mmCIF file of C-alpha atoms and ligand atoms in Angstrom:
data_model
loop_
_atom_site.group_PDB
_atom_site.id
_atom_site.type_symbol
_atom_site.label_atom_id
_atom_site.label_comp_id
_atom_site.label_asym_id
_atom_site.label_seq_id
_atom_site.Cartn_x
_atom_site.Cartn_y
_atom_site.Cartn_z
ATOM 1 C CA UNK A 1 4.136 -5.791 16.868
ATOM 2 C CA UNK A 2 1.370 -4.386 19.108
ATOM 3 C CA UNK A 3 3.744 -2.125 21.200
ATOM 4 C CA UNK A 4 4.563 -0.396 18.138
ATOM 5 C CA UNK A 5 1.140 -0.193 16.635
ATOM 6 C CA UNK A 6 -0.145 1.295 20.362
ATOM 7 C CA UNK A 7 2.634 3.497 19.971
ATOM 8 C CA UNK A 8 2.453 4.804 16.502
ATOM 9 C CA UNK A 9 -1.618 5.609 16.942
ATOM 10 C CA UNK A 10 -1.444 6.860 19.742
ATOM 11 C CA UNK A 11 1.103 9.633 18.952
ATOM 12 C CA UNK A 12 -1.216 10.624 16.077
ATOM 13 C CA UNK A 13 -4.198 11.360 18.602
ATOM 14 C CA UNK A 14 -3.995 14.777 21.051
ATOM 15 C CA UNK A 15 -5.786 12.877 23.407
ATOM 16 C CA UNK A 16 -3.736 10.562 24.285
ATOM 17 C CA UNK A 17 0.150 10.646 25.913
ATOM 18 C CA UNK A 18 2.013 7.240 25.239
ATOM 19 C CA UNK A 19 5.064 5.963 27.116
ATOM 20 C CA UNK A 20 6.369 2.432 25.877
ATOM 21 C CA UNK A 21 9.677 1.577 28.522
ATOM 22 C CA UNK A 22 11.946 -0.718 26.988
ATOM 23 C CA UNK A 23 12.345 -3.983 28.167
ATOM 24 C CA UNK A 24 14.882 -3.402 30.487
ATOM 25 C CA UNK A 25 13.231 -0.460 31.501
ATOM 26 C CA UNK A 26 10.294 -2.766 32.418
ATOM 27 C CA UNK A 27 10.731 -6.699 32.373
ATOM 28 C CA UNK A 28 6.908 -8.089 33.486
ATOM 29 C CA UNK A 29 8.469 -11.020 35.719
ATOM 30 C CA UNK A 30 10.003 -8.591 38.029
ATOM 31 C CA UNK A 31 7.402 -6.634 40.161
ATOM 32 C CA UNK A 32 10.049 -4.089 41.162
ATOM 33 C CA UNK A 33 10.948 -3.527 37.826
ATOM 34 C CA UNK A 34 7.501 -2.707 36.948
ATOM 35 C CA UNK A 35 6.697 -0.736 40.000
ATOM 36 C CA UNK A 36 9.862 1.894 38.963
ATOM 37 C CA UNK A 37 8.498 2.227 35.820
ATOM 38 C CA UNK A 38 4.763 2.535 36.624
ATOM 39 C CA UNK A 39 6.009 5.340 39.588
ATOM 40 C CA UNK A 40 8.227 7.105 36.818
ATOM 41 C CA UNK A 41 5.240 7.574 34.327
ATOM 42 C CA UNK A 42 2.115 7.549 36.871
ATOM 43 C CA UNK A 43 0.456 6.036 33.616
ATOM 44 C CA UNK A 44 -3.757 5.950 33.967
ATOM 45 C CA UNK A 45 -3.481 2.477 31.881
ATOM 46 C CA UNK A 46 -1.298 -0.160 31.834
ATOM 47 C CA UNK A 47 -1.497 -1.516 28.314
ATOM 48 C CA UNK A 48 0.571 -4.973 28.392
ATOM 49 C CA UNK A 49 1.312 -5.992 25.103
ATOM 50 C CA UNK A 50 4.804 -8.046 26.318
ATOM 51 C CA UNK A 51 4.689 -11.789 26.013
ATOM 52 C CA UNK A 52 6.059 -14.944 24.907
ATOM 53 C CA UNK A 53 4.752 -15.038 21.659
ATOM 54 C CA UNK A 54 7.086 -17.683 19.835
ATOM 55 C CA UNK A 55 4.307 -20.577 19.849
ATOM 56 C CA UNK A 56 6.778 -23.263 18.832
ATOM 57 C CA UNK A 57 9.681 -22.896 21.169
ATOM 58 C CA UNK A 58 7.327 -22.560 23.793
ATOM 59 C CA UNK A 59 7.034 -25.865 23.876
ATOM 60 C CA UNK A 60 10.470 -26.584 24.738
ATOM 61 C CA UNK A 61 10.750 -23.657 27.543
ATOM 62 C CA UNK A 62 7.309 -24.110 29.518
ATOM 63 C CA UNK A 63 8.996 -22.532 32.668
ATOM 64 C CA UNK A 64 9.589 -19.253 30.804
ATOM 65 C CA UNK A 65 6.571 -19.267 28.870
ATOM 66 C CA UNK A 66 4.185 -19.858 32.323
ATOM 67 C CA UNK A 67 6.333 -17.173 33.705
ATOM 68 C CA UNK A 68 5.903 -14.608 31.271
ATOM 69 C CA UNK A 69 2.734 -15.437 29.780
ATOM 70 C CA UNK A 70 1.290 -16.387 32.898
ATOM 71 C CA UNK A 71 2.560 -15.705 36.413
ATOM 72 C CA UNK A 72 3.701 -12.090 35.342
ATOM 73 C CA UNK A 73 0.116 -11.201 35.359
ATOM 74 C CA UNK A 74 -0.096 -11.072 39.010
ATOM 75 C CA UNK A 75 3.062 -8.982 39.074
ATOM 76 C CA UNK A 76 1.352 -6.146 36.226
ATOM 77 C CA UNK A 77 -2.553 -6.843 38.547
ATOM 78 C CA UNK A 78 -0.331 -6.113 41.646
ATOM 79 C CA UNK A 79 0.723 -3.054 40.666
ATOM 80 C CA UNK A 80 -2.638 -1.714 39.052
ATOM 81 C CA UNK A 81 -4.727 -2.436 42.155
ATOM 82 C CA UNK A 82 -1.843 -0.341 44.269
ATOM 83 C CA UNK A 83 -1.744 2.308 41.917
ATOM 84 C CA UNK A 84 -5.776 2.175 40.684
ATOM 85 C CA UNK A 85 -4.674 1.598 37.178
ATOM 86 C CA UNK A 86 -6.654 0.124 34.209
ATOM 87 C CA UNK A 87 -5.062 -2.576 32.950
ATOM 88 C CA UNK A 88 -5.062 -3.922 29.547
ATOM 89 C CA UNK A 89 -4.239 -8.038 28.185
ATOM 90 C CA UNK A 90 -3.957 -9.542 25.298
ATOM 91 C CA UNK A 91 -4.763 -13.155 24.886
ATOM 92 C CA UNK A 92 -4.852 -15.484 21.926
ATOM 93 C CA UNK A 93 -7.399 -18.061 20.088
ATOM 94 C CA UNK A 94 -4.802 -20.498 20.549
ATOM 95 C CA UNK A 95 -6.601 -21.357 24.214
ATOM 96 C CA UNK A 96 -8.920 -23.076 22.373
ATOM 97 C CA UNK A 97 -8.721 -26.340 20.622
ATOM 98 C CA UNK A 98 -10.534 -25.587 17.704
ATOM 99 C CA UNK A 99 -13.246 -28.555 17.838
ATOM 100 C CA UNK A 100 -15.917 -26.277 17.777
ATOM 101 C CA UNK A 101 -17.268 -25.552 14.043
ATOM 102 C CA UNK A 102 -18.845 -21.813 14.959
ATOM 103 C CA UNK A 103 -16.768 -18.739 16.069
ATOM 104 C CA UNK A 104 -16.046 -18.846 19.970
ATOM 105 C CA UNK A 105 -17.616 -16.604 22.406
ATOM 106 C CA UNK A 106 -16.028 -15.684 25.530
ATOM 107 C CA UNK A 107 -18.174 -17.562 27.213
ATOM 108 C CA UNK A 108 -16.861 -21.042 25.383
ATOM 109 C CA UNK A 109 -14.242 -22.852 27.598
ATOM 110 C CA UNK A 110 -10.673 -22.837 26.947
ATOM 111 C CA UNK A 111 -8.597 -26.193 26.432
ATOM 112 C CA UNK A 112 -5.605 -24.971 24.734
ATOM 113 C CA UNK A 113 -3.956 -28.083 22.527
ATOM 114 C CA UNK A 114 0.009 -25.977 23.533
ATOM 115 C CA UNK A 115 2.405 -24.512 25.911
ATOM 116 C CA UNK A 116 1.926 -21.215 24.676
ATOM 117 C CA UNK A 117 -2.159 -21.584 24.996
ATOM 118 C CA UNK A 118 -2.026 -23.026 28.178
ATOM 119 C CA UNK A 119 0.309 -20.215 29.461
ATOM 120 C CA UNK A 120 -1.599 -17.720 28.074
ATOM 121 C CA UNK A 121 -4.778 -19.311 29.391
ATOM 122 C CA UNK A 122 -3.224 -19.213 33.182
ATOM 123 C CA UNK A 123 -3.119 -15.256 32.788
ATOM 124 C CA UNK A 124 -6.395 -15.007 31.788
ATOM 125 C CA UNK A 125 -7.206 -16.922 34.850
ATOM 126 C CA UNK A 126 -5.207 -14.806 37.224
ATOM 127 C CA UNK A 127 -6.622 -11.899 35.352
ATOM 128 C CA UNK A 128 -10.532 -13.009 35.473
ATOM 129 C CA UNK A 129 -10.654 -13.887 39.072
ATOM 130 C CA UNK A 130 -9.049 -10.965 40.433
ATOM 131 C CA UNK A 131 -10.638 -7.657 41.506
ATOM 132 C CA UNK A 132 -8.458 -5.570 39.095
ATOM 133 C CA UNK A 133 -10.190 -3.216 37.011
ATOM 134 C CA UNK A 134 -9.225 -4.504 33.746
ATOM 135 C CA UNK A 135 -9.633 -5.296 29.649
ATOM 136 C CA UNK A 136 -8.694 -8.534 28.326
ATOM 137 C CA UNK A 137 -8.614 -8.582 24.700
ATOM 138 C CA UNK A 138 -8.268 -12.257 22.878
ATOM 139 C CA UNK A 139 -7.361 -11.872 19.324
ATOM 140 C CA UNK A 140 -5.499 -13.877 16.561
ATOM 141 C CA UNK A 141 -3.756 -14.299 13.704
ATOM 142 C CA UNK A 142 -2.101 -10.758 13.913
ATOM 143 C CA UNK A 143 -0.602 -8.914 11.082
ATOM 144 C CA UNK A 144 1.577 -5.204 11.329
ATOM 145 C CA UNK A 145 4.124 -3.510 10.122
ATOM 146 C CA UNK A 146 6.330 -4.386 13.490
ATOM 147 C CA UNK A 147 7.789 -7.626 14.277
ATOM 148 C CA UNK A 148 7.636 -11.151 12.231
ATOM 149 C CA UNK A 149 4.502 -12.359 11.008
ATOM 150 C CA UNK A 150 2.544 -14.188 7.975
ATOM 151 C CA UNK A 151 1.863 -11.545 5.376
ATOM 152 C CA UNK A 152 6.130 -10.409 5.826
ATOM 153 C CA UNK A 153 6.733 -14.010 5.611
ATOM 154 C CA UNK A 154 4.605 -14.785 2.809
ATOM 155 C CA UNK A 155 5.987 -11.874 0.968
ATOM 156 C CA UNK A 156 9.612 -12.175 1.966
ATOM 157 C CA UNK A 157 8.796 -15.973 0.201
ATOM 158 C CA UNK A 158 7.845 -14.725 -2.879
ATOM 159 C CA UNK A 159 11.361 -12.492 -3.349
ATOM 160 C CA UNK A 160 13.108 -16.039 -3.668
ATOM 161 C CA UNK A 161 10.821 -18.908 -3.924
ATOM 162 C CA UNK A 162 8.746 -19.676 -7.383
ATOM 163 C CA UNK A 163 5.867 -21.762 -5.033
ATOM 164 C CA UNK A 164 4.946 -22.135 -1.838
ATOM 165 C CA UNK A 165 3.783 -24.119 0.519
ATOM 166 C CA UNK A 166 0.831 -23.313 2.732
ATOM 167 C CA UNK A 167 -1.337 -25.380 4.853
ATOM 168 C CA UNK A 168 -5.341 -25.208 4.767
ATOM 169 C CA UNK A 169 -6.524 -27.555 7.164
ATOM 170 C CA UNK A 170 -6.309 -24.683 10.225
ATOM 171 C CA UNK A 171 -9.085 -21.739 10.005
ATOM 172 C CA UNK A 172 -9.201 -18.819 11.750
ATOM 173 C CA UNK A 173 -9.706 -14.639 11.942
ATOM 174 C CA UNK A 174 -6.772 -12.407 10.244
ATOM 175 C CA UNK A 175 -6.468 -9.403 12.189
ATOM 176 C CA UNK A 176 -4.746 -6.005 11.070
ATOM 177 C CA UNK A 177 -3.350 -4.827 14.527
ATOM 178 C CA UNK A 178 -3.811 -1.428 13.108
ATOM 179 C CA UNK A 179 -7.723 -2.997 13.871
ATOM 180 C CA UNK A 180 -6.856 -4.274 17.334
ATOM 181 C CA UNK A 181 -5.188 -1.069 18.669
ATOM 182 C CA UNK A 182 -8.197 0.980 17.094
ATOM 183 C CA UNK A 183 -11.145 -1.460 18.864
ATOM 184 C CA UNK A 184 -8.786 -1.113 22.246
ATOM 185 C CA UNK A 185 -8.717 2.569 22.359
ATOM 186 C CA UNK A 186 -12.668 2.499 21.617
ATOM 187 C CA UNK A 187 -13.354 -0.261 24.205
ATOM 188 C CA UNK A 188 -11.209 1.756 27.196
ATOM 189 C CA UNK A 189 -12.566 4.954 26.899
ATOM 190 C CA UNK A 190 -15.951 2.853 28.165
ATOM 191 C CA UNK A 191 -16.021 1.433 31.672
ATOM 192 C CA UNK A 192 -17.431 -1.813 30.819
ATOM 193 C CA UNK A 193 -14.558 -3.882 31.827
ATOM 194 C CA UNK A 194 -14.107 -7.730 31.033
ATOM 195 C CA UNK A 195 -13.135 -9.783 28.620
ATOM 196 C CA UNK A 196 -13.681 -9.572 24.820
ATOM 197 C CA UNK A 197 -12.888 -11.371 21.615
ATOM 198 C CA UNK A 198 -11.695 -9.038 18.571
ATOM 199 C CA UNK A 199 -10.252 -9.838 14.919
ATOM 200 C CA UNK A 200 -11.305 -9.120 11.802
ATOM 201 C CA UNK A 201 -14.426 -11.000 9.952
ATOM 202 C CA UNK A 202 -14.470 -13.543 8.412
ATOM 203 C CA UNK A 203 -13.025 -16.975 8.233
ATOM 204 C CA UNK A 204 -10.019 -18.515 6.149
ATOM 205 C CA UNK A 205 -7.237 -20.953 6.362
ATOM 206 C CA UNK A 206 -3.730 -19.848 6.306
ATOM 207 C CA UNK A 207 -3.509 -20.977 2.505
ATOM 208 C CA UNK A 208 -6.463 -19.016 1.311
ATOM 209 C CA UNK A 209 -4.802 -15.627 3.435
ATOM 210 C CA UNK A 210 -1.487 -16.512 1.420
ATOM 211 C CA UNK A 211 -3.628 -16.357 -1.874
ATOM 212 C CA UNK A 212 -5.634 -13.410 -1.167
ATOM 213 C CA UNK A 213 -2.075 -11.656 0.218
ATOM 214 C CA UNK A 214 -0.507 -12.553 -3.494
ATOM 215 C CA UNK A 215 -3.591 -11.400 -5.276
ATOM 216 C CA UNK A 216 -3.505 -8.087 -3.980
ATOM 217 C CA UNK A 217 0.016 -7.600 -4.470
ATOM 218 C CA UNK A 218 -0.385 -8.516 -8.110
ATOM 219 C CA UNK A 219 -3.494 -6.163 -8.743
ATOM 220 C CA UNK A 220 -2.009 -3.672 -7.473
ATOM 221 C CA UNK A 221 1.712 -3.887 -8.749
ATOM 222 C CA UNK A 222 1.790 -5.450 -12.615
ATOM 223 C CA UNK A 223 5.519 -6.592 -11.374
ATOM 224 C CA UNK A 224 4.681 -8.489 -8.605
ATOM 225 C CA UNK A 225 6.314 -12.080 -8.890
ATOM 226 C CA UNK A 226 3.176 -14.718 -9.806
ATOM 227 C CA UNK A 227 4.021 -17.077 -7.058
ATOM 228 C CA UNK A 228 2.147 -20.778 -7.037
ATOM 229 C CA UNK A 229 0.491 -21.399 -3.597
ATOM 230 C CA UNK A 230 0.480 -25.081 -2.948
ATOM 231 C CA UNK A 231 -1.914 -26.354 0.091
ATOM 232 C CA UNK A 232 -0.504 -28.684 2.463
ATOM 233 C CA UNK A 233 -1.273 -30.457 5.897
ATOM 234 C CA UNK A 234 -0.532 -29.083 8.885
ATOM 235 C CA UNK A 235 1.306 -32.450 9.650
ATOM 236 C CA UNK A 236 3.294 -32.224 7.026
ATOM 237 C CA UNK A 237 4.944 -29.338 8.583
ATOM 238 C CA UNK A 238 5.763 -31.130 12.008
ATOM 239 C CA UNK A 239 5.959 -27.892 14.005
ATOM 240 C CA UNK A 240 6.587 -28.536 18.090
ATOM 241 C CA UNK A 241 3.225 -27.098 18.579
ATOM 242 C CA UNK A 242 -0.220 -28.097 17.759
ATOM 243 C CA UNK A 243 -2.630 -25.489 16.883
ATOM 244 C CA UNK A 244 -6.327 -25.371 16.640
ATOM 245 C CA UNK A 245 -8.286 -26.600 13.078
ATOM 246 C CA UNK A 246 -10.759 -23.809 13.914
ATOM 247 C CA UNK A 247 -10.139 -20.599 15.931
ATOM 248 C CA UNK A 248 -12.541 -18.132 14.521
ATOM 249 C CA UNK A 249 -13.669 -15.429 17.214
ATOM 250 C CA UNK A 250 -17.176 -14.192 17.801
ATOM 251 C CA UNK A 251 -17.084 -10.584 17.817
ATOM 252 C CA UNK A 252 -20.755 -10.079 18.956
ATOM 253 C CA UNK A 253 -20.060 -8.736 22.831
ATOM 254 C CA UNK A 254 -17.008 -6.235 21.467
ATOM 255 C CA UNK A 255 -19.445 -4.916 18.513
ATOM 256 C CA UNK A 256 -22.943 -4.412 21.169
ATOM 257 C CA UNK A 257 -20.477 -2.592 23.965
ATOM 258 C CA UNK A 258 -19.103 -0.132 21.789
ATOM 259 C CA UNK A 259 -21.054 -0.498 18.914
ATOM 260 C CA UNK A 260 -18.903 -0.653 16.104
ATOM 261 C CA UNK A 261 -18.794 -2.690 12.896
ATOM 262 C CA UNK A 262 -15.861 -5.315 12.505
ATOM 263 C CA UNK A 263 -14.091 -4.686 9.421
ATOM 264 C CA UNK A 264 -13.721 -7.744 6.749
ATOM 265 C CA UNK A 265 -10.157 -9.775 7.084
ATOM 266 C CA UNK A 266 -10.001 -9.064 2.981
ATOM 267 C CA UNK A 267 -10.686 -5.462 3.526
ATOM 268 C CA UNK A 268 -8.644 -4.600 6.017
ATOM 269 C CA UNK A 269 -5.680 -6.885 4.509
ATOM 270 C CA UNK A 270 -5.760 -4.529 1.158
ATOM 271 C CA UNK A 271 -5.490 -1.150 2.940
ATOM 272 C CA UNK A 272 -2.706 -2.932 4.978
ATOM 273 C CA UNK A 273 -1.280 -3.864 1.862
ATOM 274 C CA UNK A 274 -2.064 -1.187 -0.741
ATOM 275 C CA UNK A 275 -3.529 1.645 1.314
ATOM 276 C CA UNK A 276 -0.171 3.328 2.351
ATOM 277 C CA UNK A 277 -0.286 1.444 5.458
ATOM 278 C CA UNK A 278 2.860 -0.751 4.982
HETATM 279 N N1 NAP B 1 0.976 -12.184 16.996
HETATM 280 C C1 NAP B 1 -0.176 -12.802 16.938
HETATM 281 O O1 NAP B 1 -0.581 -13.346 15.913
HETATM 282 C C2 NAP B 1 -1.053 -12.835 18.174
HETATM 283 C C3 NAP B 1 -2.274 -13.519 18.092
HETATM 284 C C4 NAP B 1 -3.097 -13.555 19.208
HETATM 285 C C5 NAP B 1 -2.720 -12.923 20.377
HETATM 286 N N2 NAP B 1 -1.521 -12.278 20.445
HETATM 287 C C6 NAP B 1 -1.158 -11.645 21.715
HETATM 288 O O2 NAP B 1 -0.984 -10.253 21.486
HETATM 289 C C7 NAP B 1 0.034 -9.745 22.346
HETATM 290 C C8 NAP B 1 1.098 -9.021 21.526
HETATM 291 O O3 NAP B 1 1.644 -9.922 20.571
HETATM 292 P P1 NAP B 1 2.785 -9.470 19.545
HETATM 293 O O4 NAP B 1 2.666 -10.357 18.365
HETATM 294 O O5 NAP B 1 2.783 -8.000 19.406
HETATM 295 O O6 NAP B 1 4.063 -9.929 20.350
HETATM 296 P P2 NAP B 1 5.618 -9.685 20.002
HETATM 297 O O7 NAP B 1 5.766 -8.927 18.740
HETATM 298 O O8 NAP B 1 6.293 -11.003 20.144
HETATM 299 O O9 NAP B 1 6.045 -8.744 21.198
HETATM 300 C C9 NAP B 1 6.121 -9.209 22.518
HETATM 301 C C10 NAP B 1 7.208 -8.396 23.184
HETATM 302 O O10 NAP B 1 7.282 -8.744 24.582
HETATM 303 C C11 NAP B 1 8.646 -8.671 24.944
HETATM 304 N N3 NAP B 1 8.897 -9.401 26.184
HETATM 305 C C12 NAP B 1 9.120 -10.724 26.350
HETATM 306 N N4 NAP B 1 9.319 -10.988 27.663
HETATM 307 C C13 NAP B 1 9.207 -9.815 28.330
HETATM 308 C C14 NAP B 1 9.314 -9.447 29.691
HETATM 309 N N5 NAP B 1 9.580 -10.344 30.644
HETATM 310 N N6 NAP B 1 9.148 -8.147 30.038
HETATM 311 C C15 NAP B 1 8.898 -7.211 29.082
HETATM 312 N N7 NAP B 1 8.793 -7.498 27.768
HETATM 313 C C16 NAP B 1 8.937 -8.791 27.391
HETATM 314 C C17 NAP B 1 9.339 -9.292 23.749
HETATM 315 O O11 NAP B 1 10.700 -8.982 23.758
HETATM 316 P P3 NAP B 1 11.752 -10.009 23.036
HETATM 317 O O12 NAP B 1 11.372 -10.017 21.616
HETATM 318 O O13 NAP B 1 13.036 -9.360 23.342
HETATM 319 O O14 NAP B 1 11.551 -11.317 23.714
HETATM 320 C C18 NAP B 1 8.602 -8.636 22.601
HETATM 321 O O15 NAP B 1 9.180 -7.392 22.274
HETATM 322 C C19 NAP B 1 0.550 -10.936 23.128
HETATM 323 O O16 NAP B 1 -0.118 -10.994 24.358
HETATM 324 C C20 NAP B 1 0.160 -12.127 22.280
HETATM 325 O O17 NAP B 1 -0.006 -13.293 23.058
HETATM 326 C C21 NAP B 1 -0.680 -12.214 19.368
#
């Protein structure tokens, strides 16, 4: 989902020249796969948006998930430091385990409650003790027009179901990665390298984003099915992997070092939804 957003802005802008290898054109785990790639395109930044990203089944595959989430860091840092590369991470709120009751600042410390956290959090750790010159970007509860995620599910839901169900006992940050790859591109044309939190502002649970998703949808399109949202537990759904009650980011260091304003999760959900963005 990210890959394709970096992808899709950035052959919009003149001032930027985007190459995206496939992934067997560049698997992470494999520093000699990377190196042929990075020596192919001589890239200035090395934007790594690959990952392990299916939170549940990372629970049953730790060795993969440490491997790609984790250890493949020092492969993509390797190859940066050789080449003097920037590099760019993504991490998640999911290192945390949401017991705090204000958004988290990246100077809170990790505990990650899963697999996928606690393999994420190792490459953060590779990445923040290294002498790499590099962005690490933690952000959450993504949305996009690539790959699978909430507001497709929630509307592919609504084609077939007359309710659904929706749990509201986990709170965090929606984020339009249309958002993320715009703060990114801001935050790397600086030099002041480190880690950051971005997503969108303001809190919700995952059953108020699944009203506000249908409410949009029906102001905007008469048609649009009326749907019942019904909130649930996040026990009832006994998923492999437990995720954090609160995850809301603190977007205070992102906003001072480039100054910018955060856009509003509701805002930036209706021109993702109605704005010609979908
Ligand atoms: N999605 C969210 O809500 C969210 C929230 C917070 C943080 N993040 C972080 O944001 C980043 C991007 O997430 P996303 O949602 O865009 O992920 P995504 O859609 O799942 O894309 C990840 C891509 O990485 C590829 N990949 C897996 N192993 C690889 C390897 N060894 N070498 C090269 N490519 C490999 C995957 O290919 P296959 O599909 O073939 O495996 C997939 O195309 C990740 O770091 C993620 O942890 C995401």
């Amino acid at each position: 989902m990210l890959a394709k957003e970096f992808v899709s802005e950035c052959r919009n802008r003149k001032d930027y020249t985007i190459i995206a290898p496939e992934e067997e054109e560049c698997d992470i785990t494999d520093i000699s796969s990377i190196r042929n790639a990075v020596n192919s395109i001589n890239p200035q930044v090395l934007i790594n948006c690959a990952a392990y990203t299916d939170v549940d089944a990372c629970e049953a595959n730790h060795e993969k998930a440490f491997e790609i989430n984790g250890e493949a860091l020092k492969n993509l840092m390797q190859v940066c430091k050789e080449n003097d590369i920037l590099l760019v991470h993504f991490s998640t709120d999911f290192v945390f385990d949401g017991k705090k009751e204000s958004p988290y600042t990246e100077e809170d410390k990790p505990s990650p409650l899963s697999i996928y956290g606690a393999s994420k959090l190792l490459g953060e750790q590779y990445l923040l003790n290294s002498d790499t010159r590099f962005f690490l970007i933690r952000t959450s509860w993504m949305y996009g027009n690539g790959g699978n995620n909430f507001v497709k599910a929630v509307i592919n839901k609504t084609f077939n179901q007359s309710e659904i169900r929706i749990v509201d006992d986990q709170i965090g940050n929606p984020t339009w990665v249309k958002d993320i790859v715009d703060t990114s591109l801001r935050l790397l044309g600086t030099e002041e390298y480190g880690i950051y939190n971005y997503s969108n502002e303001g809190d919700c649970s995952w059953y108020e984003f699944a009203c506000e998703i249908i409410k949009i949808l029906q102001n905007s399109k008469n048609k649009f099915r009326n749907t019942k949202v019904i909130p649930i537990k996040s026990a009832q759904l006994k998923r492999a992997a437990k995720r954090p009650a609160y995850s809301a980011l603190s977007k205070c260091k992102i906003e001072a070092a480039i100054g910018i304003k955060t856009p509003h999760w509701k805002e930036s959900l209706e021109r993702f939804l109605i704005g010609g963005n979908r």
